[in-house]
Coordinates of C-alpha atoms in Angstrom, one line a residue:
M1 CA -18.1 -12.0 18.4
N2 CA -18.1 -15.7 17.6
F3 CA -18.9 -14.6 14.0
L4 CA -15.7 -12.5 13.7
Y5 CA -14.2 -14.9 11.2
L6 CA -17.1 -14.0 8.8
T7 CA -15.5 -10.6 8.2
F8 CA -12.9 -12.2 5.9
V9 CA -15.0 -15.3 4.9
F10 CA -17.6 -13.2 3.2
P11 CA -15.2 -11.3 0.9
A12 CA -13.2 -14.5 0.3
L13 CA -16.3 -16.4 -0.7
G14 CA -17.3 -13.5 -3.0
F15 CA -13.9 -13.7 -4.6
L16 CA -14.2 -17.5 -5.2
L17 CA -17.7 -17.1 -6.8
L18 CA -16.6 -14.3 -9.0
A19 CA -13.3 -15.8 -10.0
T20 CA -14.7 -19.2 -10.9
L21 CA -17.9 -18.0 -12.7
R22 CA -16.6 -14.7 -14.2
E23 CA -17.9 -14.2 -17.7
R24 CA -20.9 -16.5 -17.1
L25 CA -22.2 -13.9 -14.6
A26 CA -24.4 -10.9 -15.7
E27 CA -23.2 -7.5 -14.5
N28 CA -26.0 -7.2 -12.0
T29 CA -25.3 -10.6 -10.5
A30 CA -21.6 -9.8 -10.3
A31 CA -22.4 -6.5 -8.6
V32 CA -24.7 -8.2 -6.1
I33 CA -22.0 -10.7 -5.2
G34 CA -19.1 -8.2 -5.2
V35 CA -20.9 -5.5 -3.3
G36 CA -23.0 -7.7 -1.1
S37 CA -20.1 -9.7 0.2
I38 CA -18.4 -6.6 1.5
G39 CA -21.8 -5.3 2.8
L40 CA -22.2 -8.5 4.9
A41 CA -18.6 -8.1 6.2
A42 CA -19.4 -4.5 7.2
L43 CA -22.6 -5.7 9.0
T44 CA -20.6 -8.4 10.7
T45 CA -18.0 -5.8 11.8
L46 CA -20.8 -3.6 13.2
Y47 CA -22.2 -6.5 15.2
A48 CA -18.8 -7.6 16.4
G49 CA -18.0 -4.0 17.4
F50 CA -21.2 -3.6 19.3
D51 CA -20.7 -6.9 21.1
F52 CA -17.0 -6.1 21.8
T53 CA -17.7 -2.7 23.3
T54 CA -20.5 -3.9 25.5
A55 CA -18.9 -7.2 26.5
S56 CA -15.5 -5.5 27.2
P57 CA -16.2 -2.2 28.8
E58 CA -12.8 -2.1 30.5
P59 CA -9.9 -0.3 28.6
G60 CA -7.7 -2.6 26.6
G61 CA -10.2 -5.5 26.2
V62 CA -9.2 -8.3 23.9
Y63 CA -11.1 -11.0 22.1
V64 CA -9.2 -14.0 20.6
Q65 CA -10.7 -16.5 18.2
T66 CA -8.4 -19.5 17.3
L67 CA -9.8 -21.3 14.4
W68 CA -7.1 -24.0 13.9
T69 CA -3.4 -24.6 14.1
W70 CA -2.0 -23.4 10.8
M71 CA 1.6 -24.6 10.9
E72 CA 3.6 -26.7 13.4
V73 CA 7.2 -27.6 12.6
G74 CA 9.5 -28.5 15.5
D75 CA 9.4 -25.7 18.0
F76 CA 7.6 -23.4 15.6
S77 CA 3.8 -23.2 15.5
A78 CA 1.4 -20.6 14.2
D79 CA -2.3 -20.6 14.7
F80 CA -4.9 -19.3 12.3
G81 CA -6.2 -17.1 15.0
L82 CA -8.0 -13.7 15.1
H83 CA -7.2 -11.0 17.6
L84 CA -9.7 -8.2 18.1
D85 CA -8.9 -5.2 20.2
G86 CA -9.6 -1.4 19.9
L87 CA -7.0 -0.9 17.2
A88 CA -8.1 -3.9 15.1
L89 CA -11.8 -2.8 15.5
T90 CA -11.0 0.7 14.3
M91 CA -9.1 -0.6 11.3
L92 CA -11.8 -3.2 10.6
G93 CA -14.5 -0.5 10.5
V94 CA -12.5 1.5 8.0
I95 CA -11.7 -1.5 5.8
T96 CA -15.2 -2.9 5.6
G97 CA -17.2 0.3 6.0
V98 CA -15.4 2.6 3.6
G99 CA -14.6 -0.5 1.5
F100 CA -18.3 -1.2 1.1
L101 CA -19.0 2.4 -0.1
I102 CA -16.2 2.1 -2.6
H103 CA -17.5 -1.2 -3.9
L104 CA -21.0 0.3 -4.2
F105 CA -19.6 3.3 -6.2
A106 CA -17.5 0.9 -8.4
S107 CA -20.7 -1.0 -9.4
W108 CA -21.8 2.2 -11.1
Y109 CA -18.4 3.4 -12.3
M110 CA -17.4 0.1 -14.0
R111 CA -20.6 -0.5 -15.8
G112 CA -20.0 -1.7 -19.4
E113 CA -16.3 -2.4 -18.8
T114 CA -14.8 -5.6 -20.0
G115 CA -14.0 -7.9 -17.1
Y116 CA -16.6 -6.6 -14.7
A117 CA -16.8 -9.8 -12.6
R118 CA -13.0 -10.2 -12.7
F119 CA -12.7 -6.6 -11.3
F120 CA -14.9 -7.4 -8.4
S121 CA -13.2 -10.7 -7.7
Y122 CA -9.9 -8.8 -7.3
M123 CA -11.6 -6.1 -5.1
N124 CA -13.1 -8.8 -2.8
L125 CA -9.8 -10.5 -2.4
F126 CA -8.2 -7.2 -1.6
V127 CA -10.6 -6.6 1.3
A128 CA -10.3 -10.2 2.5
S129 CA -6.5 -9.9 2.6
M130 CA -6.5 -6.6 4.4
V131 CA -9.0 -8.0 7.0
L132 CA -6.7 -11.0 7.6
L133 CA -3.7 -8.6 7.9
V134 CA -5.4 -6.6 10.6
L135 CA -7.0 -9.5 12.6
G136 CA -4.1 -11.9 12.4
D137 CA -2.9 -12.6 16.0
N138 CA 0.6 -13.6 14.8
L139 CA 3.1 -12.2 12.3
A140 CA 2.9 -15.2 10.0
L141 CA -0.8 -14.6 9.4
L142 CA -0.2 -10.9 9.2
Y143 CA 2.4 -11.5 6.5
L144 CA 0.0 -13.7 4.6
G145 CA -2.5 -10.8 4.4
W146 CA 0.4 -8.4 3.7
E147 CA 1.4 -10.4 0.6
G148 CA -2.3 -10.8 -0.4
V149 CA -2.8 -7.0 -0.6
G150 CA 0.4 -6.8 -2.6
L151 CA -0.8 -9.4 -5.1
C152 CA -4.2 -7.7 -5.4
S153 CA -2.6 -4.3 -6.0
Y154 CA -0.7 -5.8 -8.9
L155 CA -3.8 -7.3 -10.4
L156 CA -5.9 -4.1 -10.0
I157 CA -3.3 -1.5 -11.0
G158 CA -2.7 -3.6 -14.1
F159 CA -6.5 -4.3 -14.7
Y160 CA -6.4 -2.6 -18.1
Y161 CA -3.4 -4.8 -19.1
S162 CA -3.9 -4.4 -22.8
D163 CA -2.1 -1.1 -22.4
R164 CA 1.6 -1.9 -21.8
A165 CA 2.0 1.3 -19.6
N166 CA -0.6 -0.1 -17.2
G167 CA 1.3 -3.4 -17.0
R168 CA 4.5 -1.6 -16.3
A169 CA 2.9 0.4 -13.5
A170 CA 1.6 -2.8 -12.0
I171 CA 5.0 -4.4 -12.2
K172 CA 6.7 -1.3 -10.7
A173 CA 4.3 -1.3 -7.7
F174 CA 4.7 -5.0 -7.2
T175 CA 8.5 -4.8 -7.4
V176 CA 9.0 -1.8 -5.2
T177 CA 6.7 -3.1 -2.5
R178 CA 8.4 -6.5 -2.6
V179 CA 11.6 -4.7 -1.5
G180 CA 9.8 -3.6 1.7
D181 CA 8.4 -7.1 2.1
V182 CA 11.8 -8.6 2.1
F183 CA 12.8 -6.3 5.0
L184 CA 9.6 -7.2 6.9
A185 CA 10.4 -10.9 6.4
L186 CA 13.9 -10.4 7.9
G187 CA 12.4 -8.5 10.8
I188 CA 10.0 -11.4 11.4
F189 CA 12.9 -13.9 11.4
I190 CA 14.8 -11.8 13.9
L191 CA 11.8 -11.6 16.3
W192 CA 11.3 -15.4 16.0
H193 CA 14.9 -16.2 16.6
Q194 CA 15.3 -13.9 19.6
L195 CA 11.9 -14.2 21.2
G196 CA 10.8 -17.7 20.2
T197 CA 7.3 -16.6 19.1
L198 CA 5.4 -14.9 16.3
N199 CA 2.3 -14.2 18.4
I200 CA 2.1 -10.4 18.4
Q201 CA 0.9 -10.0 22.0
E202 CA 3.6 -12.3 23.3
I203 CA 6.2 -10.3 21.3
L204 CA 5.0 -7.1 23.1
V205 CA 5.5 -8.8 26.4
R206 CA 8.8 -10.6 25.8
A207 CA 10.6 -7.8 23.9
P208 CA 11.2 -5.7 27.0
E209 CA 12.2 -8.8 29.0
Q210 CA 14.7 -9.9 26.3
W211 CA 16.1 -6.5 25.2
A212 CA 17.2 -3.3 26.8
A213 CA 16.5 0.0 25.1
G214 CA 18.9 0.5 22.2
D215 CA 20.0 -3.2 22.0
P216 CA 21.5 -3.8 18.5
L217 CA 19.1 -6.7 17.8
V218 CA 15.9 -4.7 18.7
V219 CA 17.2 -1.9 16.6
A220 CA 17.8 -4.3 13.7
A221 CA 14.3 -5.7 14.1
A222 CA 12.7 -2.3 14.2
L223 CA 14.6 -1.2 11.1
M224 CA 13.4 -4.2 9.2
L225 CA 9.8 -3.6 10.3
L226 CA 10.2 0.0 9.2
G227 CA 11.5 -1.1 5.8
G228 CA 8.3 -3.1 5.3
A229 CA 6.1 -0.2 6.5
V230 CA 7.7 2.4 4.2
G231 CA 7.2 0.0 1.2
K232 CA 3.5 -0.5 1.8
S233 CA 2.7 3.0 2.9
A234 CA 4.7 4.7 0.1
Q235 CA 7.1 6.7 2.3
L236 CA 10.7 7.7 1.4
P237 CA 12.6 6.0 0.0
L238 CA 10.1 3.5 -1.4
Q239 CA 7.4 5.9 -2.4
T240 CA 7.9 5.8 -6.2
W241 CA 5.2 3.3 -7.0
L242 CA 2.2 5.2 -5.6
A243 CA 1.7 7.8 -8.3
D244 CA 2.0 5.3 -11.1
A245 CA -0.6 3.1 -9.4
M246 CA -3.2 5.6 -10.7
A247 CA -3.1 3.4 -13.9
G248 CA -5.8 1.3 -12.3
P249 CA -9.6 2.1 -12.3
T250 CA -10.4 5.0 -10.0
P251 CA -12.3 2.9 -7.4
V252 CA -9.1 0.9 -7.1
S253 CA -7.2 4.0 -6.3
A254 CA -9.8 4.9 -3.6
L255 CA -9.5 1.4 -2.1
I256 CA -5.7 1.4 -2.0
H257 CA -5.4 4.9 -0.6
A258 CA -8.4 5.1 1.8
A259 CA -9.2 1.7 3.1
T260 CA -6.5 -0.9 2.5
M261 CA -2.9 -1.0 1.3
V262 CA -1.2 2.3 2.2
T263 CA -2.5 2.2 5.7
A264 CA -0.9 -1.2 6.4
G265 CA 2.5 0.3 7.2
V266 CA 1.0 2.6 9.8
Y267 CA -0.9 -0.3 11.3
L268 CA 2.2 -2.4 11.5
I269 CA 4.2 0.2 13.4
A270 CA 1.3 0.8 15.8
R271 CA 0.7 -2.9 16.3
T272 CA 4.4 -3.6 17.1
H273 CA 4.8 -0.3 19.1
T274 CA 6.8 -1.9 21.9
V275 CA 9.6 -3.0 19.5
F276 CA 9.9 0.6 18.3
E277 CA 9.8 2.1 21.8
L278 CA 12.8 -0.1 22.6
A279 CA 14.6 1.4 19.6
P280 CA 14.1 5.2 20.1
D281 CA 16.4 6.2 17.3
V282 CA 14.4 4.1 14.8
L283 CA 11.2 5.6 16.2
L284 CA 12.6 9.1 15.5
L285 CA 13.6 8.0 12.1
V286 CA 9.9 7.0 11.5
G287 CA 8.9 10.6 12.2
T288 CA 11.8 12.1 10.1
L289 CA 10.9 10.0 7.1
G290 CA 7.2 11.1 7.5
A291 CA 8.2 14.8 7.7
V292 CA 10.4 14.7 4.6
T293 CA 7.9 12.7 2.7
L294 CA 5.0 15.0 3.5
V295 CA 7.0 18.1 2.4
L296 CA 8.3 16.5 -0.8
A297 CA 4.9 15.1 -1.7
G298 CA 3.4 18.6 -1.2
F299 CA 5.8 20.1 -3.7
C300 CA 5.2 17.3 -6.2
A301 CA 1.4 17.6 -6.0
L302 CA 1.6 21.3 -6.8
V303 CA 2.7 20.7 -10.4
Q304 CA 0.6 17.6 -11.3
T305 CA -1.9 17.9 -14.1
D306 CA -3.6 14.5 -13.7
I307 CA -6.5 14.7 -11.2
K308 CA -5.7 11.3 -9.7
R309 CA -1.9 11.9 -9.4
V310 CA -2.6 15.1 -7.4
L311 CA -4.6 13.0 -5.0
A312 CA -2.0 10.3 -5.0
Y313 CA 0.7 12.7 -3.8
S314 CA -1.7 14.0 -1.2
T315 CA -2.1 10.5 0.1
M316 CA 1.7 10.2 0.3
S317 CA 1.7 13.5 2.3
Q318 CA -1.1 12.5 4.7
I319 CA 0.5 9.1 5.4
G320 CA 3.6 11.2 6.2
Y321 CA 1.6 12.9 8.9
M322 CA 0.7 9.6 10.4
F323 CA 4.4 8.5 10.4
L324 CA 5.2 11.9 11.9
A325 CA 2.8 11.2 14.8
L326 CA 4.1 7.6 15.3
G327 CA 7.7 8.9 15.4
V328 CA 6.9 11.1 18.5
G329 CA 4.8 8.5 20.3
A330 CA 1.4 10.1 19.3
W331 CA 0.0 6.7 18.6
D332 CA -3.7 7.5 19.1
A333 CA -3.4 10.7 16.9
A334 CA -1.8 8.6 14.1
V335 CA -4.7 6.1 14.1
F336 CA -7.3 9.0 14.4
H337 CA -5.8 10.6 11.3
L338 CA -5.8 7.2 9.6
M339 CA -9.5 6.9 10.1
T340 CA -10.4 10.5 9.1
H341 CA -8.1 10.3 6.1
A342 CA -10.1 7.2 4.9
F343 CA -13.3 9.3 4.9
F344 CA -12.1 12.3 3.0
K345 CA -9.7 10.6 0.7
A346 CA -12.3 8.0 -0.4
L347 CA -14.6 11.0 -1.0
L348 CA -12.0 12.8 -3.1
F349 CA -11.1 9.8 -5.2
L350 CA -14.7 8.8 -5.8
G351 CA -15.4 12.4 -6.6
A352 CA -12.5 12.4 -9.1
G353 CA -14.0 9.3 -10.6
A354 CA -17.3 11.1 -11.1
V355 CA -15.5 14.0 -12.7
I356 CA -13.7 11.7 -15.0
I357 CA -17.0 10.0 -16.1
A358 CA -18.7 13.4 -16.5
C359 CA -15.8 14.7 -18.7
H360 CA -15.8 11.6 -20.9
H361 CA -12.8 9.9 -19.2
E362 CA -10.6 13.1 -19.3
Q363 CA -8.1 13.2 -16.4
N364 CA -6.1 16.3 -17.3
I365 CA -7.2 19.1 -15.0
L366 CA -5.9 21.8 -17.4
K367 CA -8.6 20.5 -19.9
M368 CA -11.4 21.0 -17.4
G369 CA -12.9 24.1 -15.9
G370 CA -16.3 25.6 -15.0
L371 CA -17.7 22.3 -13.7
W372 CA -19.2 23.7 -10.5
N373 CA -22.6 24.3 -12.1
K374 CA -22.5 21.2 -14.3
I375 CA -22.0 18.7 -11.6
P376 CA -22.8 20.7 -8.4
F377 CA -23.1 17.7 -6.1
V378 CA -19.6 16.6 -7.0
Y379 CA -18.4 20.2 -6.5
A380 CA -19.9 20.0 -3.0
C381 CA -18.0 16.8 -2.4
F382 CA -14.8 18.3 -3.5
L383 CA -15.3 21.4 -1.3
V384 CA -15.9 19.2 1.8
G385 CA -13.3 16.6 1.0
G386 CA -10.7 19.2 -0.1
G387 CA -11.5 21.2 3.0
A388 CA -10.9 18.2 5.2
L389 CA -7.7 17.5 3.4
A390 CA -6.6 21.1 3.9
A391 CA -7.9 20.9 7.5
V392 CA -10.4 23.8 7.3
P393 CA -10.9 24.8 10.9
F394 CA -13.8 23.3 12.9
L395 CA -16.0 22.4 9.9
T396 CA -14.1 19.4 8.6
V397 CA -12.9 16.2 10.1
G398 CA -9.3 16.7 8.9
F399 CA -8.9 19.7 11.1
F400 CA -9.4 17.7 14.3
S401 CA -7.0 14.9 13.4
K402 CA -4.3 17.0 11.9
D403 CA -4.4 19.5 14.7
A404 CA -4.0 16.6 17.2
I405 CA -0.9 15.4 15.4
L406 CA 0.7 18.9 15.2
L407 CA -0.1 19.6 18.9
Q408 CA 1.6 16.4 20.1
V409 CA 4.6 16.8 17.7
Y410 CA 5.1 20.3 19.1
A411 CA 4.7 19.1 22.7
S412 CA 7.3 16.4 22.1
G413 CA 10.0 19.1 21.6
H414 CA 10.9 18.1 18.0
S415 CA 10.7 21.6 16.6
G416 CA 12.1 20.6 13.2
L417 CA 9.3 18.0 12.7
F418 CA 6.7 20.5 13.8
W419 CA 7.7 23.1 11.3
A420 CA 7.9 20.5 8.6
G421 CA 4.3 19.6 9.5
L422 CA 3.3 23.3 9.2
V423 CA 4.9 23.7 5.8
G424 CA 3.1 20.5 4.7
A425 CA -0.2 22.0 5.9
L426 CA 0.5 25.1 3.9
F427 CA 1.2 23.2 0.7
T428 CA -1.7 20.8 1.3
S429 CA -4.1 23.7 1.2
L430 CA -2.4 25.3 -1.8
Y431 CA -2.4 22.2 -4.1
T432 CA -5.9 21.1 -2.9
F433 CA -7.6 24.4 -3.7
R434 CA -5.5 24.7 -6.9
L435 CA -7.2 21.5 -7.9
I436 CA -10.6 22.7 -7.0
F437 CA -10.2 26.1 -8.6
V438 CA -8.8 24.7 -11.9
V439 CA -11.4 21.9 -12.2
F440 CA -14.5 23.6 -11.1
H441 CA -14.0 27.3 -11.8
G442 CA -12.8 29.4 -14.8
E443 CA -13.6 28.7 -18.4
E444 CA -15.3 25.4 -19.4
K445 CA -12.9 23.5 -21.7
T446 CA -14.5 20.0 -21.7
H447 CA -18.3 19.6 -21.8
A448 CA -19.5 17.6 -18.7
H449 CA -22.8 15.7 -18.7
A450 CA -25.0 15.2 -15.6
L451 CA -24.6 12.1 -13.5
H452 CA -27.3 9.8 -12.1
G453 CA -27.8 6.7 -10.1
I454 CA -28.1 5.8 -6.4
S455 CA -24.8 3.8 -6.6
Y456 CA -23.2 7.1 -7.6
W457 CA -24.6 9.6 -5.1
L458 CA -25.2 7.4 -2.0
P459 CA -21.5 6.6 -1.3
L460 CA -20.5 10.1 -2.0
G461 CA -23.3 11.5 0.3
V462 CA -22.3 9.2 3.2
L463 CA -18.6 10.1 2.8
L464 CA -19.4 13.8 2.5
V465 CA -21.1 13.7 5.9
L466 CA -18.3 11.7 7.5
S467 CA -15.8 14.2 6.1
T468 CA -17.4 17.0 8.1
F469 CA -16.9 17.5 11.8
V470 CA -19.4 14.7 12.3
G471 CA -16.7 12.2 11.5
A472 CA -14.6 13.4 14.4
F473 CA -17.1 12.2 16.9
I474 CA -16.8 8.6 15.9
P475 CA -15.3 6.9 19.0
Q476 CA -12.1 4.9 18.7
P477 CA -11.6 2.4 21.5
L478 CA -7.8 2.8 21.7
E479 CA -7.5 3.4 25.4
G480 CA -5.3 0.7 27.0
V481 CA -4.3 -0.7 23.5
L482 CA -1.7 1.9 22.6
P483 CA 0.6 3.8 24.9
A484 CA -0.7 7.2 25.9
F485 CA 1.2 10.3 24.8
A486 CA 3.8 10.9 27.5
M487 CA 4.5 14.6 27.2
P488 CA 2.5 17.3 29.1
I489 CA 0.5 19.7 26.9
T490 CA -0.1 23.2 28.2
E491 CA -2.9 25.5 27.3
N492 CA -0.4 28.0 25.7
A493 CA 1.0 25.2 23.5
K494 CA -2.5 24.2 22.5
H495 CA -3.5 27.7 21.5
F496 CA -0.3 28.4 19.6
V497 CA -0.5 25.2 17.6
E498 CA -4.2 25.8 16.8
F499 CA -3.5 29.3 15.5
A500 CA -0.4 28.2 13.6
A501 CA -2.2 25.3 12.0
M502 CA -5.2 27.4 11.0
G503 CA -2.9 30.2 9.8
A504 CA -1.0 27.8 7.6
G505 CA -4.1 26.2 6.1
L506 CA -5.9 29.5 5.4
A507 CA -2.7 31.0 4.0
G508 CA -2.5 28.1 1.5
I509 CA -6.1 28.6 0.4
A510 CA -5.4 32.3 0.0
L511 CA -2.3 31.6 -2.1
A512 CA -4.3 29.2 -4.2
W513 CA -6.9 31.9 -4.8
V514 CA -4.2 34.4 -5.8
F515 CA -2.4 32.0 -8.2
F516 CA -5.1 29.9 -9.7
W517 CA -8.4 31.8 -9.6
G518 CA -9.5 33.4 -12.9
A519 CA -6.8 33.9 -15.6
R520 CA -4.1 32.4 -13.3
R521 CA -1.5 34.9 -14.5
P522 CA 0.7 34.7 -11.3
A523 CA 0.9 30.9 -11.7
T524 CA 1.9 31.3 -15.4
A525 CA 4.5 33.8 -14.5
V526 CA 6.1 31.5 -11.8
S527 CA 6.0 28.4 -14.0
S528 CA 7.6 30.3 -17.0
S529 CA 10.4 31.7 -14.8
L530 CA 13.9 30.1 -14.8
A531 CA 13.3 28.4 -11.4
G532 CA 9.8 27.3 -12.6
R533 CA 11.2 25.8 -15.8
L534 CA 13.9 23.9 -13.9
L535 CA 11.7 22.7 -11.0
T536 CA 8.5 21.8 -12.7
P537 CA 9.8 18.8 -14.7
L538 CA 11.7 17.6 -11.6
L539 CA 8.7 17.8 -9.3
A540 CA 6.3 16.5 -12.0
S541 CA 8.4 13.3 -12.1
G542 CA 8.2 12.9 -8.3
G543 CA 11.5 14.5 -7.4
G544 CA 13.7 12.5 -9.8
F545 CA 13.7 9.3 -7.7
D546 CA 12.7 7.2 -10.7
W547 CA 15.7 8.5 -12.6
L548 CA 18.0 8.0 -9.6
Y549 CA 16.8 4.4 -9.0
N550 CA 17.1 3.7 -12.7
L551 CA 20.7 4.8 -12.6
L552 CA 21.6 3.0 -9.4
F553 CA 19.7 -0.2 -9.7
V554 CA 18.0 -0.8 -13.0
K555 CA 20.8 0.0 -15.4
P556 CA 23.5 -2.0 -13.5
F557 CA 21.1 -5.0 -13.4
L558 CA 20.5 -4.7 -17.1
L559 CA 24.2 -4.5 -17.7
I560 CA 24.8 -7.7 -15.7
T561 CA 22.1 -9.5 -17.6
H562 CA 23.7 -8.3 -20.9
W563 CA 27.1 -9.7 -19.8
N564 CA 25.4 -12.9 -18.8
R565 CA 23.0 -13.1 -21.7
R566 CA 24.2 -16.6 -22.5
D567 CA 23.8 -17.6 -18.8
I568 CA 27.3 -18.9 -17.9
I569 CA 26.2 -20.4 -14.6
D570 CA 23.4 -22.4 -16.3
R571 CA 25.8 -23.6 -19.0
S572 CA 28.2 -24.8 -16.3
F573 CA 25.4 -26.9 -14.8
N574 CA 24.7 -28.3 -18.2
L575 CA 28.3 -29.6 -18.6
L576 CA 27.6 -33.0 -17.0
P577 CA 24.5 -33.7 -19.1
C578 CA 26.5 -32.7 -22.2
L579 CA 29.3 -35.1 -21.4
A580 CA 26.8 -37.9 -20.7
S581 CA 25.1 -37.2 -24.0
Y582 CA 28.5 -37.2 -25.9
G583 CA 29.5 -40.4 -24.2
H584 CA 26.2 -41.9 -25.2
G585 CA 26.7 -40.9 -28.8
V586 CA 30.2 -42.5 -28.9
M587 CA 29.0 -45.7 -27.3
S588 CA 25.9 -46.0 -29.5
R589 CA 28.2 -46.2 -32.6
T590 CA 29.6 -49.5 -31.4
E591 CA 26.1 -51.0 -31.8
N592 CA 26.4 -51.3 -35.6
G593 CA 25.4 -55.0 -36.3
R594 CA 28.7 -56.0 -37.9
I595 CA 30.0 -59.4 -36.7
R596 CA 33.7 -58.6 -37.5
W597 CA 33.5 -55.4 -35.4
Y598 CA 32.0 -57.3 -32.5
A599 CA 34.8 -60.0 -32.7
A600 CA 37.5 -57.4 -33.0
S601 CA 36.0 -55.6 -29.9
L602 CA 36.0 -58.8 -27.9
V603 CA 39.7 -59.6 -28.9
L604 CA 40.7 -56.0 -28.1
G605 CA 38.9 -56.1 -24.7
A606 CA 40.5 -59.5 -23.9
V607 CA 44.0 -58.1 -24.8
L608 CA 43.4 -55.1 -22.6
L609 CA 42.3 -57.2 -19.7
L610 CA 45.2 -59.6 -19.9
G611 CA 47.7 -56.7 -20.3
S612 CA 46.2 -55.0 -17.3
A613 CA 46.4 -58.2 -15.2
L614 CA 50.0 -58.8 -16.3
L615 CA 51.0 -55.2 -15.5
F616 CA 49.3 -55.4 -12.1
Q617 CA 51.2 -58.7 -11.3
I618 CA 54.6 -57.3 -12.4
T619 CA 54.0 -54.1 -10.4
F620 CA 53.1 -55.7 -7.1
N621 CA 55.6 -58.7 -7.3
R622 CA 58.4 -56.3 -7.0

């Protein structure tokens, strides 16, 4: 475990090499550095995990590695320290393990693209920042990694910056997530001011000593942390950036959705769980936001025609399930679903990348069809990954994690949240198998060519296996790290939830078969109806949130800038320099080289001085 720091040093070193050498590197060299650095980080994680689990067999074991004192100002100090426990180890395995597979696939996907080395430099920095976020033992270091992944998302979403639409998508993602980052910074300030520390473990100990449950300050701190979490994890009301983030290369989408950025909000809430437990209303708000987001995202995914946007809304929905679990205190279930989601979502996004390459960079699913016998391996990947997303019973990893969430939500007594989760499960199956039926069955509309290469099939093959029930047996050492679920679970409740979840998932698949198999006449009839013509554009645009935010925030801001286009405040600051410049101009005219002017000036000055002295004497002699 002494080598724990190498988990972020390797990706950071890869970033430095790729960023400084860039165009001087051949593609193969850039791929070796970019993929190899993440592979070394994954091996270091594997070694550290083995060492940690054997050296700390007791539940809740912790390893702390302090590298140096980062900042020290007055009473404030922050170490550059790493904290490894069961939660951090689980996250680290997802980040480096799944991240390595995505990097390996990207080495095949990005061949021939301009900026190959630049792409991998950004990807390496992305992983390094996420590792720092997860391992940081204090909120200042966590915030450094938090801002790092925000920067990298901007760079990668706008990778094809020559297209202005991609630049706008990158700016949108950066701006919207910055709103959440401001809330997180405010929450950090509150915790420091009240508790006198930013060390996360000390915060978890001091918070119950300083605050009673429901104290206004702990509620404020929890709300600010939640604001940061919903921004990074694309939950209501800051979810609008995620669908547009599909402007980046497909491996970027896989990395953002499966291994790094959108999971950061879930991790933040789980890591600071004591603060949220002291603010039960805020914790319930976490679950409510997750429930609303997962239902809304399910509706929106149902009408998308871009293969990547369908998967983007599915990510929004699945993160909603994690928030739903966090909101009812099902901490372990939330992290379990985070891990399983990384497997099948990376599989689906990389599979989507393979489809896009095979179809000559076509992304519109309505222009595809009949691909199952053209790229059968990718079809198998979509069946397994889509089955896991739809939680096909017993065969897929998604069934075990989603069932655990729904069971604990039901046992918590929040019936509204439970039924929202079931509705979300129905729509998840419906839009997932709509995607599969439309892309891989029916009439072929775009010719697809065969795909080859170990960098293409190896990552997909590994993720395919992990997305089956095999992935559910990977242990997560969370005992003693996160609070256990407090509510009792009866056998009757367990069986009811299992049958309800299976029924919802299978009903969604059946509806997808009815509406989207073959000629798709029922789907056409629904979309051409009055309700379909009204709702389809609204849902295709993400529920109209972009329009609403444009009306409430963007247009007023532009109006203010129009009114202030001459920058009145800046001009007022320029008043003194203008007066000085004018005075200089006036005085410089006196330096004209004319003797008579100088003599007259001396006489005038003498008269003014004598007159002033005489006036002064007369005034004060009275």
